[in-house]
Amino acid sequence: MILFVNACVRKNSRTLELARPILAKFPQDEIEEVNLEKEEILPLKRESLDFRSELVSKGNYSNEIFKYAKQFAKAEEIVIATPFWDMSFPAILKIYFENVSVSGLTFYYNEQNEAVGLCKAKKITYVTTAGGKIYYNGGFEYVKGLCKNLFGIQKYEFVAKENLDV
Ligand SMILES: Cc1cc2nc3c(=O)[nH]c(=O)nc-3n(C[C@H](O)[C@H](O)[C@H](O)COP(=O)(O)O)c2cc1C
């Protein structure tokens, strides 16, 4: 399964246009899309965090709230398309990662207190477009930092077009 995480908020998104030929290389029936513009996905707050922590502590992962983490863990390859916002990406993508990052599903800590990834994906392709020049992309750095160190995904490709609003 190829997971397509679509964080393109705007209608006629240029980032989505840039991602299309990349997605076209995969067998289309193997692609599962999470369209964050359409998902009812919420940030973790006190109540939802307590609820989730309680389930995780019992090893009970049957609840619907774990669906993003399960899907992310079993993807063989992942494509993320997201516009460049405020040197990073739209907040919905961070909320998505809060939902994906679940101890026991996408990673765990071993007895030496080291993070061990549980994600199968061999590669993440990060696609973005920017209005100006990309001097620093905190979004890509964050995704790489999280997915490599915690989830165990080793390979990254950064695909970008910049200066599109100049
Ligand atoms: C809320 C918001 C924040 C943005 N922040 C930046 C930025 O920090 N740097 C930049 O170069 N462009 C910025 N832009 C411009 C977008 O990166 C650019 O228009 C991009 O191509 C939008 O992608 P899309 O067509 O997929 O929505 C921002 C645009 C929006 C709407």
CSV table of C-alpha atoms and ligand atoms in Angstrom, one decimal:
chain,number,residue,atom,x,y,z
A,1,MET,CA,0.0,0.0,0.0
A,2,ILE,CA,1.2,3.5,-1.0
A,3,LEU,CA,0.0,6.2,1.4
A,4,PHE,CA,-0.7,9.6,0.0
A,5,VAL,CA,-1.0,12.2,2.8
A,6,ASN,CA,-2.6,15.2,1.1
A,7,ALA,CA,-2.3,18.4,3.1
A,8,CYS,CA,-3.1,20.7,0.2
A,9,VAL,CA,-5.6,23.1,1.5
A,10,ARG,CA,-6.3,25.4,-1.4
A,11,LYS,CA,-8.5,24.7,-4.4
A,12,ASN,CA,-6.3,24.4,-7.5
A,13,SER,CA,-3.3,23.6,-5.3
A,14,ARG,CA,0.0,23.9,-7.2
A,15,THR,CA,1.6,21.4,-4.7
A,16,LEU,CA,-1.0,18.9,-5.6
A,17,GLU,CA,-0.2,19.4,-9.3
A,18,LEU,CA,3.5,18.8,-8.5
A,19,ALA,CA,2.6,15.6,-6.7
A,20,ARG,CA,0.4,14.2,-9.4
A,21,PRO,CA,3.2,12.8,-11.7
A,22,ILE,CA,5.0,11.3,-8.7
A,23,LEU,CA,1.8,9.5,-7.7
A,24,ALA,CA,1.2,8.4,-11.3
A,25,LYS,CA,4.3,6.2,-11.1
A,26,PHE,CA,2.6,3.9,-8.6
A,27,PRO,CA,-0.1,1.3,-9.3
A,28,GLN,CA,-3.2,3.4,-8.8
A,29,ASP,CA,-5.1,0.7,-7.0
A,30,GLU,CA,-2.4,0.5,-4.3
A,31,ILE,CA,-2.7,4.2,-3.3
A,32,GLU,CA,-4.6,5.1,-0.2
A,33,GLU,CA,-5.2,8.8,0.2
A,34,VAL,CA,-5.7,10.7,3.5
A,35,ASN,CA,-7.1,14.1,2.4
A,36,LEU,CA,-6.5,16.3,5.5
A,37,GLU,CA,-8.8,19.0,4.1
A,38,LYS,CA,-11.7,16.5,4.3
A,39,GLU,CA,-10.8,14.5,7.4
A,40,GLU,CA,-12.4,15.3,10.8
A,41,ILE,CA,-9.1,15.1,12.6
A,42,LEU,CA,-8.6,16.9,15.9
A,43,PRO,CA,-5.5,18.0,17.9
A,44,LEU,CA,-4.9,16.2,21.2
A,45,LYS,CA,-6.3,18.1,24.1
A,46,ARG,CA,-6.6,17.1,27.8
A,47,GLU,CA,-9.7,14.9,27.4
A,48,SER,CA,-8.6,13.2,24.2
A,49,LEU,CA,-5.0,12.7,25.4
A,50,ASP,CA,-6.2,11.1,28.6
A,51,PHE,CA,-8.6,8.9,26.7
A,52,ARG,CA,-5.9,7.8,24.3
A,53,SER,CA,-3.2,7.3,27.0
A,54,GLU,CA,-5.6,5.1,28.9
A,55,LEU,CA,-6.1,2.8,25.9
A,56,VAL,CA,-2.4,2.7,25.0
A,57,SER,CA,-1.5,1.8,28.6
A,58,LYS,CA,-4.0,-1.2,28.3
A,59,GLY,CA,-2.6,-2.1,24.8
A,60,ASN,CA,-6.1,-1.7,23.5
A,61,TYR,CA,-5.8,-0.3,19.9
A,62,SER,CA,-9.2,-1.2,18.6
A,63,ASN,CA,-10.6,2.4,18.8
A,64,GLU,CA,-11.2,4.4,15.7
A,65,ILE,CA,-8.7,7.1,16.9
A,66,PHE,CA,-5.9,4.7,16.0
A,67,LYS,CA,-6.8,4.4,12.3
A,68,TYR,CA,-4.2,6.9,11.1
A,69,ALA,CA,-1.4,5.3,13.1
A,70,LYS,CA,-2.2,1.8,11.8
A,71,GLN,CA,-2.5,2.9,8.2
A,72,PHE,CA,0.8,4.9,8.4
A,73,ALA,CA,2.6,1.9,10.0
A,74,LYS,CA,1.6,-0.5,7.3
A,75,ALA,CA,2.4,1.7,4.2
A,76,GLU,CA,5.2,0.5,2.0
A,77,GLU,CA,5.9,4.0,0.7
A,78,ILE,CA,4.6,7.4,1.7
A,79,VAL,CA,4.1,10.6,-0.4
A,80,ILE,CA,3.3,13.8,1.5
A,81,ALA,CA,2.1,16.8,-0.4
A,82,THR,CA,1.9,20.0,1.5
A,83,PRO,CA,2.3,23.7,0.7
A,84,PHE,CA,5.1,25.7,2.3
A,85,TRP,CA,3.4,27.8,5.0
A,86,ASP,CA,5.3,30.0,7.5
A,87,MET,CA,8.6,28.2,6.8
A,88,SER,CA,6.8,24.9,7.5
A,89,PHE,CA,3.5,23.3,6.7
A,90,PRO,CA,-0.2,23.9,7.6
A,91,ALA,CA,-1.2,23.0,11.1
A,92,ILE,CA,-3.5,20.1,9.9
A,93,LEU,CA,-0.4,18.1,9.0
A,94,LYS,CA,1.0,18.5,12.6
A,95,ILE,CA,-2.4,17.4,13.9
A,96,TYR,CA,-2.2,14.4,11.6
A,97,PHE,CA,1.3,13.5,13.0
A,98,GLU,CA,-0.1,13.8,16.6
A,99,ASN,CA,-2.6,11.1,15.6
A,100,VAL,CA,0.0,8.9,13.8
A,101,SER,CA,2.6,9.0,16.6
A,102,VAL,CA,1.3,6.3,18.9
A,103,SER,CA,3.5,4.2,21.2
A,104,GLY,CA,2.9,0.5,20.3
A,105,LEU,CA,1.8,1.2,16.8
A,106,THR,CA,4.3,3.4,15.0
A,107,PHE,CA,7.2,3.1,17.5
A,108,TYR,CA,8.0,1.8,21.0
A,109,TYR,CA,10.9,2.2,23.5
A,110,ASN,CA,13.0,-0.8,24.2
A,111,GLU,CA,14.5,-1.8,27.6
A,112,GLN,CA,17.5,0.5,26.9
A,113,ASN,CA,15.1,3.3,26.4
A,114,GLU,CA,15.9,3.6,22.7
A,115,ALA,CA,13.1,4.4,20.2
A,116,VAL,CA,12.4,1.5,17.9
A,117,GLY,CA,10.4,2.2,14.7
A,118,LEU,CA,7.4,0.1,13.8
A,119,CYS,CA,6.8,1.6,10.3
A,120,LYS,CA,7.3,-0.5,7.2
A,121,ALA,CA,7.8,2.3,4.7
A,122,LYS,CA,11.1,2.3,2.9
A,123,LYS,CA,10.8,5.9,1.7
A,124,ILE,CA,9.0,9.2,2.2
A,125,THR,CA,8.7,11.7,-0.7
A,126,TYR,CA,7.9,15.2,0.6
A,127,VAL,CA,6.4,17.4,-2.1
A,128,THR,CA,6.0,21.2,-1.5
A,129,THR,CA,5.7,24.5,-3.3
A,130,ALA,CA,6.6,27.9,-2.0
A,131,GLY,CA,5.7,31.5,-2.8
A,132,GLY,CA,9.2,32.7,-2.2
A,133,LYS,CA,12.6,31.1,-1.8
A,134,ILE,CA,12.9,28.2,0.6
A,135,TYR,CA,15.9,29.2,2.9
A,136,TYR,CA,14.8,26.8,5.6
A,137,ASN,CA,12.0,24.2,5.6
A,138,GLY,CA,11.1,23.4,9.2
A,139,GLY,CA,8.3,21.2,7.8
A,140,PHE,CA,10.6,18.8,6.0
A,141,GLU,CA,13.1,18.8,8.8
A,142,TYR,CA,10.4,17.9,11.3
A,143,VAL,CA,9.0,15.1,9.2
A,144,LYS,CA,12.4,13.7,8.6
A,145,GLY,CA,13.4,14.0,12.3
A,146,LEU,CA,10.2,12.3,13.5
A,147,CYS,CA,9.9,9.6,10.9
A,148,LYS,CA,13.6,8.6,10.9
A,149,ASN,CA,14.3,8.8,14.7
A,150,LEU,CA,11.0,7.6,16.0
A,151,PHE,CA,9.3,5.6,13.2
A,152,GLY,CA,12.4,4.1,11.7
A,153,ILE,CA,11.9,5.2,8.1
A,154,GLN,CA,15.3,5.6,6.4
A,155,LYS,CA,15.0,7.2,3.0
A,156,TYR,CA,13.7,10.7,2.1
A,157,GLU,CA,13.2,12.7,-1.1
A,158,PHE,CA,12.5,16.4,-1.1
A,159,VAL,CA,10.6,17.7,-4.2
A,160,ALA,CA,10.0,21.4,-4.4
A,161,LYS,CA,9.2,24.3,-6.6
A,162,GLU,CA,9.9,27.8,-5.2
A,163,ASN,CA,9.3,31.5,-6.1
A,164,LEU,CA,5.9,30.7,-7.4
A,165,ASP,CA,4.3,34.0,-6.1
A,166,VAL,CA,7.2,36.2,-7.2
B,1,LIG,C1,-1.0,30.8,5.1
B,1,LIG,C2,0.1,30.9,4.1
B,1,LIG,C3,1.4,31.0,4.5
B,1,LIG,C4,2.5,31.0,3.6
B,1,LIG,N1,3.8,31.1,4.0
B,1,LIG,C5,4.8,31.2,3.1
B,1,LIG,C6,6.2,31.3,3.5
B,1,LIG,O1,6.5,31.3,4.7
B,1,LIG,N2,7.1,31.4,2.6
B,1,LIG,C7,6.8,31.3,1.2
B,1,LIG,O2,7.7,31.4,0.4
B,1,LIG,N3,5.5,31.2,0.8
B,1,LIG,C8,4.5,31.2,1.7
B,1,LIG,N4,3.2,31.1,1.3
B,1,LIG,C9,2.9,31.0,-0.2
B,1,LIG,C10,2.8,29.5,-0.6
B,1,LIG,O3,3.9,28.7,-0.2
B,1,LIG,C11,2.6,29.3,-2.1
B,1,LIG,O4,1.6,30.1,-2.6
B,1,LIG,C12,2.4,27.8,-2.5
B,1,LIG,O5,2.7,27.6,-3.8
B,1,LIG,C13,1.0,27.4,-2.1
B,1,LIG,O6,0.8,26.1,-2.5
B,1,LIG,P1,-0.6,25.5,-3.0
B,1,LIG,O7,-0.9,26.2,-4.4
B,1,LIG,O8,-0.4,24.1,-3.0
B,1,LIG,O9,-1.7,26.0,-2.0
B,1,LIG,C14,2.2,31.0,2.2
B,1,LIG,C15,0.8,30.9,1.8
B,1,LIG,C16,-0.2,30.8,2.7
B,1,LIG,C17,-1.6,30.7,2.2
